[in-house]
XYZ file of C-alpha atoms in Angstrom:
563
model
C 110.911 223.730 61.053
C 114.108 223.679 63.130
C 116.494 220.745 62.734
C 116.050 219.837 66.406
C 112.271 219.613 66.028
C 112.644 217.422 62.941
C 115.063 215.153 64.826
C 112.647 214.822 67.760
C 109.777 214.009 65.385
C 111.910 211.347 63.689
C 112.859 209.818 67.047
C 109.183 209.824 68.090
C 108.254 208.146 64.803
C 110.885 205.414 65.296
C 109.779 204.950 68.892
C 106.124 204.682 67.830
C 107.070 202.072 65.229
C 109.022 200.057 67.804
C 106.114 200.210 70.246
C 103.655 199.233 67.513
C 105.810 196.259 66.535
C 105.987 195.198 70.157
C 102.200 195.440 70.504
C 101.695 193.481 67.273
C 104.055 190.732 68.436
C 102.507 190.491 71.904
C 98.803 191.014 71.189
C 98.633 189.503 67.675
C 95.692 191.713 66.681
C 93.384 190.468 63.944
C 93.342 193.638 61.839
C 91.238 192.016 59.110
C 88.377 191.871 61.634
C 88.323 195.668 62.061
C 86.603 198.456 60.116
C 89.986 199.738 58.875
C 90.816 196.578 56.901
C 91.133 197.527 53.246
C 89.432 194.395 51.893
C 86.530 194.479 54.363
C 83.062 193.884 52.871
C 80.940 196.878 51.978
C 78.261 198.180 54.303
C 74.728 199.145 53.339
C 73.745 200.162 49.817
C 74.052 203.913 49.440
C 70.980 205.835 50.646
C 69.554 202.858 52.559
C 69.222 202.439 56.331
C 69.373 206.224 56.624
C 67.026 206.462 59.625
C 68.926 203.775 61.533
C 72.324 205.345 60.831
C 70.979 208.750 61.825
C 69.742 207.273 65.112
C 73.244 205.892 65.782
C 74.778 209.278 64.926
C 72.439 211.016 67.372
C 73.207 208.490 70.127
C 76.972 208.863 69.642
C 76.816 212.658 69.722
C 74.699 212.926 72.892
C 77.043 213.104 75.926
C 74.270 212.614 78.470
C 72.385 209.825 76.723
C 72.793 206.034 76.954
C 76.418 204.966 76.702
C 75.530 201.608 75.060
C 73.619 201.103 71.803
C 72.504 197.502 71.247
C 71.436 196.721 67.684
C 69.729 193.340 68.002
C 67.869 191.271 65.450
C 67.316 187.975 63.723
C 70.129 186.574 61.573
C 70.053 187.929 58.031
C 68.379 191.252 58.782
C 71.495 193.271 57.936
C 73.090 194.007 61.317
C 76.684 193.594 60.116
C 76.175 195.735 57.010
C 74.626 198.442 59.189
C 77.539 198.168 61.640
C 80.101 198.583 58.827
C 78.315 201.662 57.519
C 78.020 203.054 61.047
C 81.740 202.492 61.675
C 82.677 204.484 58.566
C 80.366 207.345 59.513
C 81.469 207.429 63.145
C 85.161 207.326 62.194
C 84.759 210.683 60.391
C 83.960 212.356 63.724
C 85.328 210.149 66.499
C 88.026 207.621 67.303
C 86.683 204.132 66.633
C 87.959 200.725 67.792
C 86.062 197.801 66.286
C 85.872 194.045 65.941
C 83.613 192.127 63.545
C 83.236 188.660 65.039
C 82.769 185.702 62.684
C 82.344 182.116 63.818
C 83.541 180.960 60.391
C 87.121 181.941 61.265
C 88.750 180.276 64.278
C 90.597 183.436 65.290
C 87.756 185.850 64.512
C 85.436 184.356 67.141
C 88.050 183.803 69.840
C 87.383 185.955 72.909
C 91.094 186.711 73.414
C 91.480 187.869 69.807
C 88.491 190.180 70.265
C 89.983 191.668 73.422
C 93.565 191.941 72.136
C 92.512 193.528 68.839
C 90.416 196.146 70.633
C 93.321 196.804 73.031
C 95.735 197.211 70.114
C 93.473 199.776 68.455
C 92.968 201.596 71.742
C 96.726 201.838 72.215
C 97.048 203.239 68.687
C 94.318 205.827 69.238
C 95.280 207.260 72.627
C 98.722 207.909 74.173
C 97.473 207.650 77.771
C 95.783 204.338 77.018
C 98.928 203.082 75.298
C 101.051 203.830 78.355
C 98.631 201.876 80.554
C 98.603 198.897 78.175
C 102.403 198.816 77.942
C 102.674 199.014 81.715
C 100.393 196.012 82.046
C 102.410 194.055 79.471
C 105.655 194.927 81.283
C 104.187 193.591 84.524
C 102.787 190.464 82.812
C 105.294 189.236 80.201
C 103.600 185.816 80.037
C 100.223 187.085 78.871
C 98.747 183.618 78.302
C 99.007 182.861 82.014
C 96.909 185.932 82.928
C 93.181 185.288 83.414
C 90.725 186.790 80.970
C 89.166 188.863 83.740
C 92.536 190.382 84.701
C 93.340 191.088 81.048
C 90.016 192.871 80.576
C 90.600 195.005 83.649
C 94.286 195.704 83.026
C 94.316 196.258 79.263
C 90.843 197.593 78.519
C 89.048 199.002 81.561
C 91.994 200.866 83.149
C 93.187 202.346 79.809
C 89.623 203.528 79.138
C 89.500 205.133 82.583
C 92.784 206.937 81.858
C 91.549 208.533 78.625
C 91.431 212.312 79.182
C 87.959 213.822 79.572
C 88.063 215.557 76.183
C 84.557 215.480 74.750
C 85.825 216.731 71.404
C 87.790 213.491 70.975
C 85.230 210.826 71.872
C 85.964 207.092 71.526
C 83.417 204.585 70.205
C 83.972 200.838 70.661
C 82.061 198.725 68.134
C 81.630 194.958 68.494
C 79.617 193.211 65.781
C 77.973 189.775 66.084
C 78.703 189.292 69.779
C 76.529 186.157 69.752
C 79.009 184.452 67.382
C 81.875 184.531 69.876
C 83.121 181.028 70.669
C 82.963 181.652 74.388
C 79.792 183.663 74.832
C 79.339 182.740 78.466
C 82.677 184.089 79.651
C 82.579 186.936 77.144
C 79.249 188.187 78.436
C 78.950 186.824 81.930
C 80.700 189.470 83.956
C 84.191 189.102 82.503
C 83.896 191.287 79.447
C 80.626 192.932 78.511
C 79.409 193.676 82.023
C 82.823 194.993 83.065
C 83.016 197.339 80.092
C 79.466 198.621 80.542
C 80.036 199.219 84.262
C 83.180 201.193 83.466
C 81.449 203.278 80.783
C 78.833 204.485 83.264
C 81.477 206.630 84.999
C 83.070 208.101 81.866
C 80.644 210.965 81.239
C 79.858 209.902 77.701
C 83.436 210.248 76.393
C 83.520 206.489 75.620
C 80.542 204.727 74.056
C 79.814 201.120 73.082
C 77.950 200.002 69.952
C 77.013 196.303 69.921
C 75.198 194.113 67.409
C 73.972 190.595 68.080
C 71.056 188.264 67.951
C 68.938 188.323 71.087
C 70.666 185.374 72.732
C 69.645 184.682 76.370
C 73.209 185.125 77.683
C 73.438 188.581 76.122
C 69.969 189.603 77.304
C 70.948 188.539 80.823
C 74.018 190.771 80.673
C 71.784 193.754 79.960
C 69.230 193.007 82.666
C 71.098 194.899 85.362
C 71.413 198.077 83.297
C 69.288 201.073 84.002
C 67.222 202.125 81.028
C 69.181 205.367 80.751
C 72.451 203.462 80.306
C 71.556 201.548 77.153
C 69.348 201.745 74.096
C 68.202 198.697 72.163
C 66.988 198.775 68.579
C 65.499 195.517 67.273
C 66.476 195.706 63.630
C 63.787 193.294 62.398
C 61.163 195.591 63.977
C 62.767 198.964 63.242
C 60.657 201.019 60.804
C 59.387 198.031 58.740
C 58.154 200.202 55.863
C 61.579 201.811 55.545
C 63.187 198.358 55.582
C 60.890 197.277 52.737
C 61.782 200.413 50.801
C 65.499 199.748 51.299
C 65.161 196.128 50.140
C 63.236 197.358 47.091
C 66.026 199.842 46.317
C 68.605 197.056 46.589
C 66.633 194.727 44.302
C 65.982 197.401 41.691
C 69.638 198.453 41.655
C 70.772 194.833 41.327
C 68.279 194.001 38.583
C 69.361 197.098 36.677
C 72.935 195.784 36.686
C 71.856 192.292 35.573
C 69.648 193.780 32.863
C 72.476 195.911 31.496
C 75.025 193.080 31.607
C 72.738 190.487 29.999
C 71.056 192.929 27.550
C 67.603 192.058 28.900
C 64.359 193.941 28.168
C 63.775 197.139 30.138
C 60.479 195.706 31.390
C 62.208 192.884 33.279
C 61.408 192.181 36.021
C 57.876 193.517 36.284
C 56.780 195.768 39.136
C 54.558 192.930 40.384
C 57.541 190.577 40.469
C 59.587 193.044 42.499
C 56.638 193.579 44.848
C 56.461 189.827 45.454
C 60.197 189.558 46.111
C 60.025 192.437 48.584
C 57.135 190.685 50.324
C 59.064 187.427 50.538
C 62.152 189.199 51.844
C 60.264 190.608 54.809
C 62.920 192.026 57.142
C 65.666 189.786 55.710
C 68.215 191.505 53.500
C 69.955 188.133 53.179
C 66.984 186.773 51.198
C 67.270 189.579 48.664
C 71.077 189.325 48.481
C 71.071 185.522 48.017
C 68.311 185.782 45.401
C 70.320 188.304 43.380
C 73.480 186.159 43.484
C 71.446 183.105 42.451
C 70.023 184.942 39.432
C 73.355 186.563 38.516
C 74.986 183.157 38.221
C 72.371 181.671 35.908
C 74.273 180.029 33.057
C 71.293 180.354 30.728
C 68.341 182.692 31.292
C 68.085 184.939 34.371
C 64.423 185.434 33.453
C 63.780 181.689 33.656
C 65.588 181.363 36.985
C 63.534 184.202 38.479
C 60.354 182.690 37.045
C 61.142 179.342 38.697
C 61.520 181.064 42.050
C 58.335 183.077 41.682
C 56.133 180.149 40.664
C 57.004 178.323 43.874
C 54.383 178.987 46.482
C 57.023 179.555 49.163
C 56.300 179.003 52.825
C 52.753 177.788 53.409
C 50.473 177.748 56.402
C 49.155 180.471 58.729
C 51.695 183.284 59.308
C 51.786 182.608 63.046
C 52.895 179.009 62.378
C 55.676 179.831 59.922
C 59.296 180.144 60.884
C 60.562 183.700 60.393
C 63.297 182.134 58.243
C 60.904 180.134 56.021
C 61.442 182.176 52.849
C 65.227 182.224 53.322
C 65.234 178.466 53.874
C 63.175 177.887 50.731
C 65.659 179.921 48.709
C 68.671 178.020 50.069
C 66.941 174.754 49.145
C 66.214 176.099 45.658
C 69.932 176.789 45.148
C 70.862 173.275 46.290
C 68.126 171.540 44.295
C 68.946 173.383 41.089
C 72.600 172.340 41.310
C 71.970 168.721 42.305
C 69.325 168.103 39.652
C 66.642 165.355 39.614
C 66.979 162.455 42.034
C 66.796 159.862 39.266
C 69.800 161.199 37.339
C 72.816 158.820 37.180
C 75.398 159.699 39.819
C 72.940 161.812 41.840
C 73.711 160.068 45.135
C 77.474 160.517 44.710
C 76.972 164.173 43.774
C 74.919 164.844 46.919
C 77.579 163.093 49.026
C 80.240 165.364 47.488
C 78.050 168.408 48.142
C 77.650 167.478 51.827
C 81.381 166.905 52.299
C 82.401 170.128 50.569
C 79.719 172.217 52.277
C 80.830 170.708 55.614
C 84.423 171.795 54.927
C 83.296 175.347 54.149
C 80.825 175.596 57.041
C 82.721 173.676 59.737
C 86.294 174.544 58.780
C 88.093 176.303 61.617
C 89.767 178.542 59.069
C 88.366 179.426 55.631
C 89.470 176.673 53.238
C 90.400 176.948 49.582
C 89.373 174.576 46.795
C 92.882 173.062 46.866
C 92.780 172.530 50.646
C 89.355 170.890 50.529
C 90.511 168.612 47.723
C 93.650 167.553 49.631
C 92.014 167.094 53.035
C 88.889 165.276 51.843
C 90.669 163.291 49.133
C 88.357 164.548 46.370
C 89.340 165.378 42.799
C 90.069 169.081 42.565
C 87.821 169.439 39.502
C 84.904 167.950 41.447
C 85.455 170.415 44.304
C 85.762 173.273 41.833
C 82.481 172.289 40.142
C 80.540 172.191 43.425
C 82.021 175.460 44.696
C 81.161 177.268 41.466
C 77.748 175.650 41.161
C 76.763 176.816 44.649
C 78.191 180.297 44.159
C 75.038 181.943 45.517
C 76.050 180.699 48.982
C 79.629 181.966 49.163
C 82.256 184.079 47.418
C 83.733 181.961 44.627
C 87.517 182.569 44.646
C 89.370 183.435 41.462
C 91.966 180.692 41.983
C 92.061 177.332 43.760
C 94.369 178.548 46.539
C 92.224 181.494 47.719
C 89.979 180.696 50.724
C 86.214 180.445 50.198
C 84.224 182.956 52.261
C 80.589 182.511 53.246
C 78.284 185.362 52.386
C 76.340 185.040 55.613
C 76.118 182.935 58.767
C 72.433 182.244 58.093
C 73.468 179.478 55.678
C 75.276 177.396 58.354
C 72.282 178.021 60.630
C 70.062 176.531 57.920
C 72.153 173.594 56.720
C 72.953 172.331 60.248
C 69.374 172.573 61.548
C 67.155 169.501 61.154
C 63.972 171.568 61.430
C 65.034 174.135 58.834
C 66.803 172.061 56.165
C 63.953 169.799 55.143
C 65.959 167.775 52.601
C 68.130 165.090 54.215
C 70.241 164.841 51.037
C 71.916 168.139 51.955
C 71.454 168.510 55.709
C 74.712 168.272 57.640
C 75.454 166.476 60.870
C 78.114 168.561 62.655
C 79.522 165.449 64.353
C 79.891 163.545 61.086
C 81.299 166.592 59.286
C 83.934 167.287 61.938
C 84.870 163.602 62.062
C 85.291 163.402 58.274
C 87.514 166.495 58.250
C 89.604 165.105 61.121
C 89.958 161.801 59.251
C 91.236 163.661 56.190
C 93.686 165.582 58.343
C 95.031 162.356 59.829
C 95.504 160.778 56.427
C 97.363 163.826 55.157
C 99.650 163.875 58.193
C 100.319 160.152 57.841
C 101.408 160.731 54.247
C 103.521 163.868 54.704
C 104.851 164.264 58.240
C 108.464 163.263 58.754
C 111.415 163.971 61.010
C 112.920 167.466 60.573
C 110.328 168.319 57.947
C 111.809 171.799 57.358
C 115.325 170.399 56.814
C 116.882 172.497 59.583
C 120.634 172.060 59.967
C 121.841 171.039 63.433
C 124.568 168.882 64.946
C 123.895 165.149 65.368
C 122.756 164.335 68.888
C 121.758 167.935 69.555
C 118.102 169.005 69.896
C 116.479 171.100 67.199
C 117.124 174.827 67.708
C 114.296 177.008 69.006
C 112.029 178.891 66.607
C 113.917 182.166 67.180
C 117.234 180.521 66.224
C 116.057 179.165 62.873
C 116.892 181.468 59.941
C 113.925 182.263 57.648
C 111.596 179.895 59.499
C 108.478 181.198 57.748
C 110.083 180.668 54.363
C 111.063 177.123 55.295
C 107.524 176.383 56.495
C 106.009 177.726 53.278
C 108.410 175.585 51.246
C 108.080 172.301 53.135
C 104.637 172.415 54.810
C 101.789 172.951 52.304
C 98.641 174.795 53.384
C 96.502 171.709 53.880
C 99.186 170.082 56.058
C 99.504 173.226 58.192
C 95.759 173.166 58.715
C 95.801 169.466 59.574
C 98.639 169.796 62.084
C 97.030 172.724 63.880
C 93.361 171.741 63.793
C 92.768 167.988 63.514
C 92.360 167.610 67.262
C 90.067 170.677 67.366
C 87.710 168.954 64.942
C 87.574 165.898 67.196
C 86.995 168.142 70.210
C 84.023 169.667 68.352
C 82.278 166.292 68.106
C 79.557 166.186 70.782
C 78.838 162.448 70.733
C 82.114 160.874 69.739
C 81.466 157.668 71.689
C 78.319 156.912 69.703
C 79.572 158.005 66.284
C 79.417 155.162 63.748
C 81.558 157.050 61.212
C 84.419 156.816 63.711
C 85.174 153.336 62.388
C 86.620 155.040 59.293
C 89.080 156.869 61.543
C 90.419 153.813 63.372
C 93.180 152.839 60.940
C 94.583 156.336 60.202
C 94.428 157.263 63.899
C 96.300 154.136 64.962
C 98.978 154.713 62.325
C 99.296 158.338 63.428
C 99.811 157.372 67.081
C 102.306 154.636 66.198
C 104.385 156.420 63.555
C 103.726 160.167 63.363
C 102.948 161.496 66.830
C 106.432 162.879 67.561
C 106.732 164.387 64.062
C 103.385 166.095 64.611
C 104.555 167.650 67.888
C 107.772 168.799 66.198
C 105.908 170.388 63.286
C 103.322 171.977 65.577
C 106.075 173.600 67.650
C 107.531 175.117 64.458
C 104.155 176.427 63.266
C 102.952 177.873 66.549
C 105.107 179.233 69.374
C 102.444 178.214 71.893
C 101.232 175.179 69.976
C 102.637 172.533 72.317
C 101.368 174.347 75.408
C 97.903 174.546 73.830
C 98.225 170.878 72.892
C 98.901 169.782 76.464
C 95.880 171.739 77.750
C 93.409 170.603 75.095
C 94.397 167.126 73.952
C 94.164 164.870 77.001
C 90.417 164.225 77.190
C 89.630 163.851 73.444
C 92.726 161.704 72.910
C 91.716 159.404 75.758
C 88.189 159.024 74.340
C 89.548 158.478 70.834
C 92.003 155.806 71.939
C 89.344 153.953 73.910
C 86.784 154.152 71.100
C 89.231 153.283 68.324
C 90.697 150.350 70.292
C 87.248 148.778 70.350
C 87.056 149.024 66.556
C 90.421 147.472 65.673
């Protein structure tokens, strides 16, 4: 290679890096929500869901077929695992931009994060698309002031339209769990989904869209206007039921083989009849089988006895047409909770159940995944008590190796269960979202009252002068890590969001517990909170002004009546 060519390649590489850094800074893509993230969960068990994945392969390859593939289904039937496996397979042949939405992470279900992460990937994958995106950003330096509709058109639709008509280099956009987006109405109702689908219809099959979601009315409405030839829907809970049963059986047998080897159990365990019964109870729900396996794996004594206890329970009763499709899953979740909590007449049982509700609420309702240490600090519980509950309920979430690693839910079907009065039949464990959010907000207030202070990061500046801007503060991130612990960062950024999540704040009796810490916060810490928020988040104060007025007014009025 000539020296001049090498120099040009080096310049191009530096330029690409500068452009990438600019896109990262402006769009703030959530890379951990894409299929390329190194620590992303695995997809389907090897050699399962083969017919479904083959159907997706065939759809993607067909230039004249439907441009949208909608994989719908009930929660827990394995849509996300199938989407992850599909993304890996498709990425071997095509360019893929993806986003795996999760309502358990504040950023991962935000409509703007979905859009901006897809745009970032698109700009990485195609030079023509990148030029269009950069042009839009040049024309709109204050991106937050641009409407969602204009952002969709300027940064997604137009770049897609400018992709060269090269059928050998097809692009597939994958969005998983669309129903979990925090703003489903605006995401689906003409501003995002409909706009993208309309644009795809004129792209001759060179760009395709793979979606997964539950069959929510808003999403069904968005598809109503489509011609049949423009989209294909596969209802996962109805797709080849015998093959689904076979795949669940393969998963159970593989998992039991591992447990048997690890625990040195007899080769005859479990019996074929036992596996048959577990497959029957699973139905179309992979989450039942997965939760069952985790529950048995974590048995401190005998896995055989734990499986026997599950099998001897009759499970959901009544005529099939009267049963909830989630009945078996719900029974299993209750079994996990009951086994940990123990008999009702044991000493300390009531306190234990109260701890379980508070800790489960923090995991389920937290706006970011919380660690054991964060839950302990925010809720004011002993860290050993939090650790015991988190480990004891390990069938419901990924138990972290250390106290400072966030806890991750295995599946969104557990929040669906524990927050639903008709599904969680035991009031000892059922959560009230309003009470849970209010308790977390109360803990945040108490933590801020204890720790917030003037110039918390000890920034040097001249007396009488204002604090320097974020960009003028050397090693700001290091200072924040040193002086603002994780639970305080969470409290500063999200306490008001928890109050905003309460639906019936005016009638909430637990609000009386918030009166004193809220009054102290307003009297002594309000300015320190605004200062700390501005250091943590460049747009924090702007977001504060937009979002705080109404809930703060309601809080002040309600709390004043309690003091």
